[in-house]
Amino acid sequence: CDFHSNLLPHSMKQYVKTFAFIIACSSFVAGAPIIHWKLDEATGVVAADSSGNALDGNWAGTGAVPGWMPADGVDGGSLKLSGADADSFLNDSFSAITGMPFTLSSWVKTTTAEKKGIVFLGDGSTGNSYYLMNVQGGAAKTTARNPAEVAATGGVINDGEWHHVLSVYVSPTERHIYVDGVFGSINTANVPAVVLNRFGIGGLTRNTPHAPVDLIDGQMDDVALWDRAFTAADVAALNGLGVLGAGNAANLDPLMDAFNSQTSIAIGANDWEYVTGLGGGIGATGGSVVSLTAFIVLDEFGNGMQMKSLPGNPVITNYSGSPLTVFLGESVTLNWEIGNASGVSINGGVGLVDNESGSVIVTPTETVTYTLTATNGNGSSFGEVKVTVIPEPIVDSFTGSAGSIFAGESVDLTWAVQNFSSLEIDQGVGIVTGAGGTVTVSPTATTTYTLTATNDTTNTTAEFTVTVYPTPPPRELLLHWPLDEGTGTGTADLAGANQGVFVGAGGTPSWESGFIGEGALTFSNLNDVSVRALGAVVNDFPFTMAGWVKTTASENDTWVVLGTGVANQYHSMRVFGGSSRIMTRNGGTFELGGPAVNDDQWHFMVGVYSHPASMSLYVDGLFVGTRTSDSGSFVTPDRFAIGALDRTNNSIVDPFGGSVDDVSFWRGILSERDVMALHGGANGLGLNASDLASILTGFDDQVSVQAAGSTWSPTTGLTGVVGSTTGNLPGSATIVLDDAGNGMVASPASFQITDIVRDETGTLLTWSSVPGASYTIQYSTDLVDWSDEVIDGLDSQGDTTTFQDTSPARLNEPVGFYRVIQ
């Protein structure tokens, strides 16, 4: 019938008490926890379930045994989690409830500001179907995901103190968060119901086989699950028991039953009774467990529950310590005054003491609670004094925003430290402040920074090394295969002398229509085929590989490789399982994956190999990510190839199935701007790698250049992101090359003879030309008669074309004129 007289104003209670008693038989009686892991163990790998439902937690950590802390919990002991080694407890026999409503509760002590899981309930066989109580940005969260993720946010809990976090899941469209008894927020987004087959603590304990992520570093205590949605009074009572050190989740329902029926209840060694007229709002606590005056306010009218002494028990009138905070090695004096006791003892190695009053000096080696127990024939009374021992300084973390940089770049050093009076970083940084902070450094050579944390006890140090690589050289296009041949078994290199030659068992190349320019090369994936150039294109980092691919492959297909004639020594770009991937193999496998590219559309892939600790991937002009720390040492190459993993002279494997176009290889690093420009210029204007190399150089030097049959000049006031283009070629066109709207504008190139040299070998003419055009050269001795045709149908050689006239007759003429006709 859900009638509670405590919800009425106090002035009305005298009229309803009898009525409340009459209907008590049909009042709602809250159930006990479905799971209750007190975490009071001292040894072993099982977190015992105190609910009576035999839903024990099993240790799932891959490292050391659980970090039991039997003397350091909110109620009894607690569990210390490292945030690593899969530290967590699971129950995969969970079937106690099948859906909402339900409530999750735990006490947590942590300093993390990262996204970390606390209590998990959901589908252990997948990765995106669960309910999770977690911390993110230092604040508590009540999260639901299936498959989209939503959350209600509560108060901040990453201050290294104990906090009570409670999540209420009412329905698929309602979930709440409470921190330390205080309501945080409600989230009402719709999340479909989740299969409930796993209960876990310590992180986001999802997936089968068990593969947890977001593991929390800190302590947990008194974890519980109820199959009902908590009321504000339930939350207040459970939080109050922990705050007062007066009980745990098992005591909640007896306490609330006594409150609802306005009676008394024994919890532990003390009685609690229903009282009125308490101060503070719902959830307020006060008084002392030692003096048996502790209370919890459980409604908005000042009604609640308060301790009362058992008749005839010993009375502890004073139990205190001084000082309550000491450094390691210092002493504390415990003082007490007691009445009606036949025996008094103090734990922590003190033992029996005088029955009525006295003092004792203790020297704790760690933070400890000294419990005084006074007894007589009627029972016992208890008092507690917690002494905090400041240990040696603790460096929780000392790290940098990057472990490796190029000379001239900077790194942010970040630290989190406890128990210190001063902090200092060497290498010229000096004194720093704050338990957590950041300082920027710019080392010119590989440098190890040492953080020293000091207090009156001792000092602690931590190190972080920044590896500094030489400033990368300016980018330089070393190899460019446009793949526009259409026939034959070789491919020209527009950037140098690294011509490609068709090899393998596939017969002749399959030339197809291209995406950039006139042609592309298609590989069947049926024969071990490759187009290869032998020789060392580069001899060290950094370098960049780029090109366009079109495929439907879902296998491990290599389409670009720089390597040696020795197996497993190469740098490559490939399609793996349909997705983009770059790789280095040299004493190990180092790889970085990106989005899918097997949709039979053209995609632009770029692999930037900066140094042994940095390898970056771009796809379709967008940055995918960087693999740092270990990215593989440089492989001194003797070949560059496309179409397969060309790893030895007699073993070409992982053949590619699909088309390849406009492959380029660069010394140095292509920046994000360069990659976006290459992608955008090709998509919008059909520019190839050689065209863009000239245009980018002209932009950087702020000079006009010839490229793609046009004159390109610096310009401003353009719109769009880097790589955006307008217009057409040949003719007026633009390309944006920075975020400020600056770029290059094209105009038709001046068609003119730019150089002419005559010596004993003949006459050498050079003129600005248009790719794809053909030319006729005529000769005259008087600028009137041009009937002497030197050559007809000379194909353009690109932006610039040359021709040498070796005719003896024309060479012997004292005066001669040439004209070139496009």
PDB file of N, CA and C in Angstrom, residues 12 138 185 540 663 699-700 791:
ATOM      1  N   MET A  12       1.160  16.273  12.202  1.00  0.00           N
ATOM      2  CA  MET A  12       0.065  15.356  11.879  1.00  0.00           C
ATOM      3  C   MET A  12       0.331  13.943  12.356  1.00  0.00           C
ATOM      4  N   GLY A 138      37.054  13.238 -13.862  1.00  0.00           N
ATOM      5  CA  GLY A 138      37.081  13.393 -12.416  1.00  0.00           C
ATOM      6  C   GLY A 138      35.720  13.290 -11.763  1.00  0.00           C
ATOM      7  N   SER A 185      22.286  14.279 -11.285  1.00  0.00           N
ATOM      8  CA  SER A 185      21.492  14.622 -12.464  1.00  0.00           C
ATOM      9  C   SER A 185      20.714  13.392 -12.911  1.00  0.00           C
ATOM     10  N   ASP A 540      67.456   6.690 -44.763  1.00  0.00           N
ATOM     11  CA  ASP A 540      67.103   6.883 -43.354  1.00  0.00           C
ATOM     12  C   ASP A 540      65.734   7.539 -43.279  1.00  0.00           C
ATOM     13  N   VAL A 663      51.427   7.010 -57.737  1.00  0.00           N
ATOM     14  CA  VAL A 663      52.212   6.641 -56.562  1.00  0.00           C
ATOM     15  C   VAL A 663      53.395   7.600 -56.425  1.00  0.00           C
ATOM     16  N   PHE A 699      54.176  28.146 -53.169  1.00  0.00           N
ATOM     17  CA  PHE A 699      53.443  28.773 -52.068  1.00  0.00           C
ATOM     18  C   PHE A 699      54.369  29.055 -50.884  1.00  0.00           C
ATOM     19  N   ASP A 700      55.194  28.065 -50.517  1.00  0.00           N
ATOM     20  CA  ASP A 700      56.101  28.261 -49.387  1.00  0.00           C
ATOM     21  C   ASP A 700      57.086  29.387 -49.655  1.00  0.00           C
ATOM     22  N   ILE A 791      60.478  19.076 -87.323  1.00  0.00           N
ATOM     23  CA  ILE A 791      59.810  17.870 -86.799  1.00  0.00           C
ATOM     24  C   ILE A 791      58.329  18.161 -86.665  1.00  0.00           C
TER      25      ILE A 791
END
